[in-house]
Amino acid sequence: MRLVMDLSAFFESRVCIVSGKGGVGKTTLSAVLAVMAASSGQQVLLVDVEGKSGLSNAFGANPLEYEAVTLSQGVFARNITAEQALLEFFQDHNLNWVSKRLQSMNLVDVIATAAPGIKDILVLGKVKQIERRGTYDLIIVDAPAAGHTLTFLNSAAGLIDAVRVGPVRTQARDVQEMLTDPSRTQVILTTLPEETPVNETVETAEALVDLKIKVGAVLVNGWYSPCPAATVDEIRAAAVTAGTVMPDEEAQALADASSFVNMRHRLQQTQLARLEDMLALPILQLPFLFTADLGRPGIDTLTKALETAITDFETEAPAVTLPSSDGKTA
Amino acid sequence: MSTAFVEIVENSTTLVCCGSGGVGKTTTAAVIAMAAARKGRNSVVVTIDPARRLAHALGLDTSDLGDDPRAIDPALWDPENKRVENGSMSAVMLNAKSTFDSLVEKYANNPAQVGRILDNTFYKNISAALSGTQEYMAMEKLYELHESGAYDLVVIDTPPSRNALDFLDAPNRMTKFLEGRAFRVLTAPARGGMRLVTRAARVFLRTTARVLGSEVLDDIVEFFGVFEGMYEGFHHRAAHVRDLLAHESTLFMLIASPRRDALEEAEFFAEQLREKNFPIAGAIVNRLHPHFTESLAQATRLRSETFTERANENEATTLLAELYANLASFQEVAQKERDHLVRLEELVSPGPVEKIPFLGEDVHDFSTLRLLEDTLFSKDTEADKIAAIPHAQ
């Protein structure tokens, strides 16, 4: 398989579903992808499906609503929760009174249990509606945490089996068409270079292949850059050469910090190698940010890092025709 | 600080570990159970969806397991054979479906009723599709193990949920759901009486069926019909589960990582627990960046800038520029992480907040579990703990 990528290919599909285990930075990376696309002039909609506040926090904005708000130049965001989507679905079918009744009688849970996946399908159905309307160049969905991503994306197939007729089935079929068309939908997997998240990423990627859903790339977050290795004695010697006074405690701290970051870097490389072995996909690393609290400055730093990673990847990729001529290395 | 944790492990009887996903909750719960066993207690840890290698280490990766506790070979958790007399450690992986099935079997009036419920499609969907079911079954498991009297300490991991306190509410919400009052009103005609509501209800049901498919509706009607006779038993049981959760001997342990969102979640938890008067045992913050020196981050950063300017002079200045930049980054992040912990420390006080540095590898077997245990329960200062990390010098 030839791995190709450039910035435009990254956003080839209009719907981009960002998936990852809790704690790997999925929401931050969704925001990074949105900012990156917007900076190339695209109109981007970020969709939150869990009613979480991470996306709006990242941009220092108020909690998201069902109506889209502007988060930054070219970046819009809204949430689409299952409850809202279910009620809207009945409304769209001129069954406003049913929708009110479901709500007033607390029957939404009963319905969602009776037809598992219906909530997911209605959320994805709403995404499909937005996609079809063409208001945005790119729709980035911050998907439910990893275990649930597969249930989420598999809901259409499940419901097509369970519900034989009617508007829900039609909706499920339309969603299934959108998800399995690589020109319309791709999944971006996010992970950390650690054993458990890597295992989960590989499992998710394989399951997505079975579901015939395109995986565009894997983003590896929290990458530590190595530091030159040096013993305390070497550091003391360097201090002498540089003509500086250095307390022993400081030389020790410099050596410890260097040895620690290199230890983590080695562990991360092992996990990256596992990913590369198991997945024939573009794998891009994003740096661990020491300084930022992941507000807007953090997003901007990561956006630049991702653009660089994509450019470097192209240079390094086993291109079929042109050998890399600009001499750039990783 | 650590003496407080020793006390928790030696004396508590029920410990609920809560926190957001990806913070090491399952592992920490296992370490606490292991530490208790090594102190001679009979402990059991209830895990929810452990990582594969941890499940393997705990002997929980065989598919035929069901959800009964398994005793773990002492050679694994106490290889030096140092335990105080009769300690034991068991583990169980929550299986919401089988826990629910056993409850149905327990409260059904006859085998025929059990069969009809277990075969019902709507019932089969509940464990996987109804939010809150996992939480409820986790609490049910906790109650069951507590009631069995076989364990001195039950440590339970909690499912990752949108609102991490869902499990406190779970027994209430679940019984309300099972009561299906709204649905009963709608389907009343099917059971005779209450004919007043029939017409409107029938139109509503027919319309819903048209949208969802009629089989779906039939399953719902059947389920609530059959379940009716069991409702009292479930209701009663849930009240006991609630009582156990509210009992003063049930302690809550917050698990977090220094990531801002994980900490905010832990703080939110702590606030909710305090508001509801649930006792907080303490907090454990995993994976902190190490604290390499007492000197100020700003000073190191200045040194780093000085040597960066001189980086072209010779190899020594190049080296020092990189080393200082690296150390400064770690000092800055370590400082920031500790600043972020202040609020949590206030909320958890007088309970301890234990800071666990990143251990250099994923914790997924007994040797790494013991490393975590040593770190958690040693009386060492944080700096000593970092020095003890393998690999890190």
PDB file of N, CA, C and O in Angstrom, chain A residues 39-91:
ATOM      1  N   SER A  39      -7.519  27.406   8.407  1.00  0.00           N
ATOM      2  CA  SER A  39      -6.436  28.297   7.996  1.00  0.00           C
ATOM      3  C   SER A  39      -6.149  28.156   6.502  1.00  0.00           C
ATOM      4  O   SER A  39      -5.518  29.011   5.902  1.00  0.00           O
ATOM      5  N   SER A  40      -6.634  27.069   5.879  1.00  0.00           N
ATOM      6  CA  SER A  40      -6.480  26.974   4.431  1.00  0.00           C
ATOM      7  C   SER A  40      -7.767  27.442   3.742  1.00  0.00           C
ATOM      8  O   SER A  40      -8.029  27.100   2.596  1.00  0.00           O
ATOM      9  N   GLY A  41      -8.592  28.174   4.485  1.00  0.00           N
ATOM     10  CA  GLY A  41      -9.747  28.813   3.873  1.00  0.00           C
ATOM     11  C   GLY A  41     -11.047  28.024   3.920  1.00  0.00           C
ATOM     12  O   GLY A  41     -12.051  28.445   3.362  1.00  0.00           O
ATOM     13  N   GLN A  42     -11.033  26.864   4.593  1.00  0.00           N
ATOM     14  CA  GLN A  42     -12.265  26.080   4.638  1.00  0.00           C
ATOM     15  C   GLN A  42     -13.213  26.563   5.741  1.00  0.00           C
ATOM     16  O   GLN A  42     -12.779  27.117   6.746  1.00  0.00           O
ATOM     17  N   GLN A  43     -14.506  26.343   5.499  1.00  0.00           N
ATOM     18  CA  GLN A  43     -15.510  26.590   6.539  1.00  0.00           C
ATOM     19  C   GLN A  43     -15.707  25.269   7.264  1.00  0.00           C
ATOM     20  O   GLN A  43     -16.119  24.274   6.662  1.00  0.00           O
ATOM     21  N   VAL A  44     -15.412  25.248   8.550  1.00  0.00           N
ATOM     22  CA  VAL A  44     -15.396  23.993   9.285  1.00  0.00           C
ATOM     23  C   VAL A  44     -16.435  23.984  10.398  1.00  0.00           C
ATOM     24  O   VAL A  44     -16.543  24.943  11.157  1.00  0.00           O
ATOM     25  N   LEU A  45     -17.167  22.889  10.492  1.00  0.00           N
ATOM     26  CA  LEU A  45     -18.084  22.733  11.624  1.00  0.00           C
ATOM     27  C   LEU A  45     -17.551  21.638  12.551  1.00  0.00           C
ATOM     28  O   LEU A  45     -17.289  20.517  12.116  1.00  0.00           O
ATOM     29  N   LEU A  46     -17.378  21.985  13.819  1.00  0.00           N
ATOM     30  CA  LEU A  46     -16.988  20.994  14.823  1.00  0.00           C
ATOM     31  C   LEU A  46     -18.257  20.502  15.508  1.00  0.00           C
ATOM     32  O   LEU A  46     -19.072  21.313  15.948  1.00  0.00           O
ATOM     33  N   VAL A  47     -18.400  19.194  15.619  1.00  0.00           N
ATOM     34  CA  VAL A  47     -19.608  18.649  16.239  1.00  0.00           C
ATOM     35  C   VAL A  47     -19.241  17.864  17.492  1.00  0.00           C
ATOM     36  O   VAL A  47     -18.401  16.961  17.449  1.00  0.00           O
ATOM     37  N   ASP A  48     -19.876  18.216  18.590  1.00  0.00           N
ATOM     38  CA  ASP A  48     -19.711  17.467  19.825  1.00  0.00           C
ATOM     39  C   ASP A  48     -20.963  16.622  20.009  1.00  0.00           C
ATOM     40  O   ASP A  48     -22.069  17.119  19.862  1.00  0.00           O
ATOM     41  N   VAL A  49     -20.795  15.332  20.290  1.00  0.00           N
ATOM     42  CA  VAL A  49     -21.977  14.473  20.382  1.00  0.00           C
ATOM     43  C   VAL A  49     -22.281  14.020  21.806  1.00  0.00           C
ATOM     44  O   VAL A  49     -23.218  13.261  22.036  1.00  0.00           O
ATOM     45  N   GLU A  50     -21.482  14.461  22.753  1.00  0.00           N
ATOM     46  CA  GLU A  50     -21.701  13.980  24.117  1.00  0.00           C
ATOM     47  C   GLU A  50     -22.083  15.072  25.105  1.00  0.00           C
ATOM     48  O   GLU A  50     -22.179  14.815  26.297  1.00  0.00           O
ATOM     49  N   GLY A  51     -22.265  16.274  24.610  1.00  0.00           N
ATOM     50  CA  GLY A  51     -22.597  17.362  25.527  1.00  0.00           C
ATOM     51  C   GLY A  51     -21.477  17.670  26.498  1.00  0.00           C
ATOM     52  O   GLY A  51     -21.710  18.062  27.631  1.00  0.00           O
ATOM     53  N   LYS A  52     -20.231  17.423  26.066  1.00  0.00           N
ATOM     54  CA  LYS A  52     -19.091  17.733  26.935  1.00  0.00           C
ATOM     55  C   LYS A  52     -18.607  19.151  26.667  1.00  0.00           C
ATOM     56  O   LYS A  52     -18.890  19.726  25.631  1.00  0.00           O
ATOM     57  N   SER A  53     -17.832  19.681  27.598  1.00  0.00           N
ATOM     58  CA  SER A  53     -17.461  21.087  27.464  1.00  0.00           C
ATOM     59  C   SER A  53     -16.045  21.272  26.921  1.00  0.00           C
ATOM     60  O   SER A  53     -15.581  22.388  26.780  1.00  0.00           O
ATOM     61  N   GLY A  54     -15.367  20.170  26.595  1.00  0.00           N
ATOM     62  CA  GLY A  54     -13.973  20.260  26.175  1.00  0.00           C
ATOM     63  C   GLY A  54     -13.730  21.172  24.995  1.00  0.00           C
ATOM     64  O   GLY A  54     -12.824  22.004  25.016  1.00  0.00           O
ATOM     65  N   LEU A  55     -14.548  21.041  23.956  1.00  0.00           N
ATOM     66  CA  LEU A  55     -14.335  21.841  22.741  1.00  0.00           C
ATOM     67  C   LEU A  55     -14.455  23.326  23.010  1.00  0.00           C
ATOM     68  O   LEU A  55     -13.590  24.108  22.614  1.00  0.00           O
ATOM     69  N   SER A  56     -15.518  23.728  23.684  1.00  0.00           N
ATOM     70  CA  SER A  56     -15.697  25.151  23.921  1.00  0.00           C
ATOM     71  C   SER A  56     -14.620  25.655  24.882  1.00  0.00           C
ATOM     72  O   SER A  56     -14.119  26.762  24.717  1.00  0.00           O
ATOM     73  N   ASN A  57     -14.232  24.848  25.867  1.00  0.00           N
ATOM     74  CA  ASN A  57     -13.142  25.232  26.778  1.00  0.00           C
ATOM     75  C   ASN A  57     -11.865  25.524  26.008  1.00  0.00           C
ATOM     76  O   ASN A  57     -11.164  26.487  26.298  1.00  0.00           O
ATOM     77  N   ALA A  58     -11.569  24.644  25.048  1.00  0.00           N
ATOM     78  CA  ALA A  58     -10.322  24.787  24.305  1.00  0.00           C
ATOM     79  C   ALA A  58     -10.246  26.149  23.619  1.00  0.00           C
ATOM     80  O   ALA A  58      -9.182  26.728  23.478  1.00  0.00           O
ATOM     81  N   PHE A  59     -11.394  26.661  23.201  1.00  0.00           N
ATOM     82  CA  PHE A  59     -11.409  27.953  22.522  1.00  0.00           C
ATOM     83  C   PHE A  59     -11.808  29.084  23.473  1.00  0.00           C
ATOM     84  O   PHE A  59     -12.021  30.210  23.046  1.00  0.00           O
ATOM     85  N   GLY A  60     -11.950  28.758  24.744  1.00  0.00           N
ATOM     86  CA  GLY A  60     -12.355  29.762  25.714  1.00  0.00           C
ATOM     87  C   GLY A  60     -13.748  30.308  25.434  1.00  0.00           C
ATOM     88  O   GLY A  60     -14.044  31.454  25.721  1.00  0.00           O
ATOM     89  N   ALA A  61     -14.623  29.464  24.869  1.00  0.00           N
ATOM     90  CA  ALA A  61     -15.973  29.925  24.529  1.00  0.00           C
ATOM     91  C   ALA A  61     -16.987  29.372  25.534  1.00  0.00           C
ATOM     92  O   ALA A  61     -16.665  28.524  26.356  1.00  0.00           O
ATOM     93  N   ASN A  62     -18.215  29.860  25.445  1.00  0.00           N
ATOM     94  CA  ASN A  62     -19.284  29.336  26.290  1.00  0.00           C
ATOM     95  C   ASN A  62     -19.627  27.912  25.879  1.00  0.00           C
ATOM     96  O   ASN A  62     -19.334  27.511  24.758  1.00  0.00           O
ATOM     97  N   PRO A  63     -20.266  27.148  26.783  1.00  0.00           N
ATOM     98  CA  PRO A  63     -20.671  25.791  26.412  1.00  0.00           C
ATOM     99  C   PRO A  63     -21.475  25.792  25.110  1.00  0.00           C
ATOM    100  O   PRO A  63     -22.235  26.724  24.852  1.00  0.00           O
ATOM    101  N   LEU A  64     -21.288  24.744  24.312  1.00  0.00           N
ATOM    102  CA  LEU A  64     -21.945  24.682  23.006  1.00  0.00           C
ATOM    103  C   LEU A  64     -23.441  24.454  23.141  1.00  0.00           C
ATOM    104  O   LEU A  64     -23.911  23.890  24.116  1.00  0.00           O
ATOM    105  N   GLU A  65     -24.154  24.897  22.124  1.00  0.00           N
ATOM    106  CA  GLU A  65     -25.596  24.699  22.061  1.00  0.00           C
ATOM    107  C   GLU A  65     -25.926  23.928  20.791  1.00  0.00           C
ATOM    108  O   GLU A  65     -25.059  23.641  19.980  1.00  0.00           O
ATOM    109  N   TYR A  66     -27.218  23.664  20.633  1.00  0.00           N
ATOM    110  CA  TYR A  66     -27.665  22.966  19.438  1.00  0.00           C
ATOM    111  C   TYR A  66     -27.475  23.852  18.202  1.00  0.00           C
ATOM    112  O   TYR A  66     -27.246  23.373  17.105  1.00  0.00           O
ATOM    113  N   GLU A  67     -27.567  25.184  18.394  1.00  0.00           N
ATOM    114  CA  GLU A  67     -27.313  26.108  17.297  1.00  0.00           C
ATOM    115  C   GLU A  67     -25.813  26.342  17.169  1.00  0.00           C
ATOM    116  O   GLU A  67     -25.123  26.487  18.183  1.00  0.00           O
ATOM    117  N   ALA A  68     -25.308  26.392  15.939  1.00  0.00           N
ATOM    118  CA  ALA A  68     -23.865  26.579  15.749  1.00  0.00           C
ATOM    119  C   ALA A  68     -23.415  27.966  16.195  1.00  0.00           C
ATOM    120  O   ALA A  68     -24.133  28.940  16.010  1.00  0.00           O
ATOM    121  N   VAL A  69     -22.228  28.015  16.809  1.00  0.00           N
ATOM    122  CA  VAL A  69     -21.619  29.294  17.163  1.00  0.00           C
ATOM    123  C   VAL A  69     -20.240  29.363  16.504  1.00  0.00           C
ATOM    124  O   VAL A  69     -19.673  28.341  16.126  1.00  0.00           O
ATOM    125  N   THR A  70     -19.708  30.585  16.373  1.00  0.00           N
ATOM    126  CA  THR A  70     -18.371  30.744  15.788  1.00  0.00           C
ATOM    127  C   THR A  70     -17.333  30.650  16.894  1.00  0.00           C
ATOM    128  O   THR A  70     -17.430  31.340  17.899  1.00  0.00           O
ATOM    129  N   LEU A  71     -16.344  29.766  16.718  1.00  0.00           N
ATOM    130  CA  LEU A  71     -15.293  29.643  17.730  1.00  0.00           C
ATOM    131  C   LEU A  71     -14.052  30.438  17.344  1.00  0.00           C
ATOM    132  O   LEU A  71     -13.317  30.908  18.188  1.00  0.00           O
ATOM    133  N   SER A  72     -13.802  30.514  16.037  1.00  0.00           N
ATOM    134  CA  SER A  72     -12.691  31.319  15.546  1.00  0.00           C
ATOM    135  C   SER A  72     -12.887  31.431  14.044  1.00  0.00           C
ATOM    136  O   SER A  72     -13.836  30.860  13.499  1.00  0.00           O
ATOM    137  N   GLN A  73     -12.008  32.181  13.383  1.00  0.00           N
ATOM    138  CA  GLN A  73     -12.128  32.397  11.944  1.00  0.00           C
ATOM    139  C   GLN A  73     -12.365  31.084  11.185  1.00  0.00           C
ATOM    140  O   GLN A  73     -11.475  30.237  11.147  1.00  0.00           O
ATOM    141  N   GLY A  74     -13.541  30.928  10.617  1.00  0.00           N
ATOM    142  CA  GLY A  74     -13.817  29.737   9.819  1.00  0.00           C
ATOM    143  C   GLY A  74     -14.156  28.492  10.618  1.00  0.00           C
ATOM    144  O   GLY A  74     -14.417  27.438  10.052  1.00  0.00           O
ATOM    145  N   VAL A  75     -14.128  28.580  11.934  1.00  0.00           N
ATOM    146  CA  VAL A  75     -14.443  27.399  12.767  1.00  0.00           C
ATOM    147  C   VAL A  75     -15.758  27.631  13.518  1.00  0.00           C
ATOM    148  O   VAL A  75     -15.873  28.550  14.313  1.00  0.00           O
ATOM    149  N   PHE A  76     -16.729  26.772  13.224  1.00  0.00           N
ATOM    150  CA  PHE A  76     -18.022  26.856  13.890  1.00  0.00           C
ATOM    151  C   PHE A  76     -18.212  25.582  14.706  1.00  0.00           C
ATOM    152  O   PHE A  76     -17.580  24.571  14.428  1.00  0.00           O
ATOM    153  N   ALA A  77     -19.058  25.635  15.711  1.00  0.00           N
ATOM    154  CA  ALA A  77     -19.259  24.430  16.513  1.00  0.00           C
ATOM    155  C   ALA A  77     -20.671  24.368  17.061  1.00  0.00           C
ATOM    156  O   ALA A  77     -21.317  25.393  17.274  1.00  0.00           O
ATOM    157  N   ARG A  78     -21.131  23.167  17.271  1.00  0.00           N
ATOM    158  CA  ARG A  78     -22.445  22.964  17.865  1.00  0.00           C
ATOM    159  C   ARG A  78     -22.425  21.592  18.514  1.00  0.00           C
ATOM    160  O   ARG A  78     -21.537  20.782  18.250  1.00  0.00           O
ATOM    161  N   ASN A  79     -23.396  21.306  19.362  1.00  0.00           N
ATOM    162  CA  ASN A  79     -23.510  19.916  19.779  1.00  0.00           C
ATOM    163  C   ASN A  79     -24.745  19.292  19.154  1.00  0.00           C
ATOM    164  O   ASN A  79     -25.687  19.979  18.763  1.00  0.00           O
ATOM    165  N   ILE A  80     -24.689  17.998  19.000  1.00  0.00           N
ATOM    166  CA  ILE A  80     -25.841  17.237  18.516  1.00  0.00           C
ATOM    167  C   ILE A  80     -25.985  16.086  19.485  1.00  0.00           C
ATOM    168  O   ILE A  80     -25.258  15.100  19.397  1.00  0.00           O
ATOM    169  N   THR A  81     -26.850  16.230  20.467  1.00  0.00           N
ATOM    170  CA  THR A  81     -27.008  15.112  21.399  1.00  0.00           C
ATOM    171  C   THR A  81     -28.157  14.229  20.925  1.00  0.00           C
ATOM    172  O   THR A  81     -29.017  14.652  20.152  1.00  0.00           O
ATOM    173  N   ALA A  82     -28.142  13.003  21.412  1.00  0.00           N
ATOM    174  CA  ALA A  82     -29.117  12.019  20.974  1.00  0.00           C
ATOM    175  C   ALA A  82     -30.546  12.466  21.287  1.00  0.00           C
ATOM    176  O   ALA A  82     -31.448  12.298  20.461  1.00  0.00           O
ATOM    177  N   GLU A  83     -30.742  13.039  22.460  1.00  0.00           N
ATOM    178  CA  GLU A  83     -32.091  13.450  22.858  1.00  0.00           C
ATOM    179  C   GLU A  83     -32.643  14.464  21.864  1.00  0.00           C
ATOM    180  O   GLU A  83     -33.762  14.339  21.373  1.00  0.00           O
ATOM    181  N   GLN A  84     -31.801  15.459  21.558  1.00  0.00           N
ATOM    182  CA  GLN A  84     -32.245  16.489  20.610  1.00  0.00           C
ATOM    183  C   GLN A  84     -32.527  15.883  19.249  1.00  0.00           C
ATOM    184  O   GLN A  84     -33.525  16.195  18.605  1.00  0.00           O
ATOM    185  N   ALA A  85     -31.615  14.996  18.820  1.00  0.00           N
ATOM    186  CA  ALA A  85     -31.772  14.409  17.490  1.00  0.00           C
ATOM    187  C   ALA A  85     -33.038  13.570  17.411  1.00  0.00           C
ATOM    188  O   ALA A  85     -33.742  13.580  16.398  1.00  0.00           O
ATOM    189  N   LEU A  86     -33.343  12.853  18.495  1.00  0.00           N
ATOM    190  CA  LEU A  86     -34.543  12.000  18.503  1.00  0.00           C
ATOM    191  C   LEU A  86     -35.801  12.861  18.390  1.00  0.00           C
ATOM    192  O   LEU A  86     -36.693  12.589  17.576  1.00  0.00           O
ATOM    193  N   LEU A  87     -35.838  13.903  19.186  1.00  0.00           N
ATOM    194  CA  LEU A  87     -37.020  14.762  19.147  1.00  0.00           C
ATOM    195  C   LEU A  87     -37.153  15.431  17.779  1.00  0.00           C
ATOM    196  O   LEU A  87     -38.236  15.514  17.217  1.00  0.00           O
ATOM    197  N   GLU A  88     -36.011  15.883  17.249  1.00  0.00           N
ATOM    198  CA  GLU A  88     -36.060  16.552  15.948  1.00  0.00           C
ATOM    199  C   GLU A  88     -36.496  15.594  14.843  1.00  0.00           C
ATOM    200  O   GLU A  88     -37.198  15.978  13.912  1.00  0.00           O
ATOM    201  N   PHE A  89     -36.097  14.336  14.992  1.00  0.00           N
ATOM    202  CA  PHE A  89     -36.461  13.347  13.993  1.00  0.00           C
ATOM    203  C   PHE A  89     -37.981  13.199  13.902  1.00  0.00           C
ATOM    204  O   PHE A  89     -38.568  13.186  12.818  1.00  0.00           O
ATOM    205  N   PHE A  90     -38.631  13.116  15.052  1.00  0.00           N
ATOM    206  CA  PHE A  90     -40.094  13.014  15.042  1.00  0.00           C
ATOM    207  C   PHE A  90     -40.719  14.293  14.468  1.00  0.00           C
ATOM    208  O   PHE A  90     -41.666  14.236  13.699  1.00  0.00           O
ATOM    209  N   GLN A  91     -40.119  15.428  14.842  1.00  0.00           N
ATOM    210  CA  GLN A  91     -40.639  16.685  14.308  1.00  0.00           C
ATOM    211  C   GLN A  91     -40.536  16.730  12.787  1.00  0.00           C
ATOM    212  O   GLN A  91     -41.469  17.124  12.104  1.00  0.00           O
TER     213      GLN A  91
END
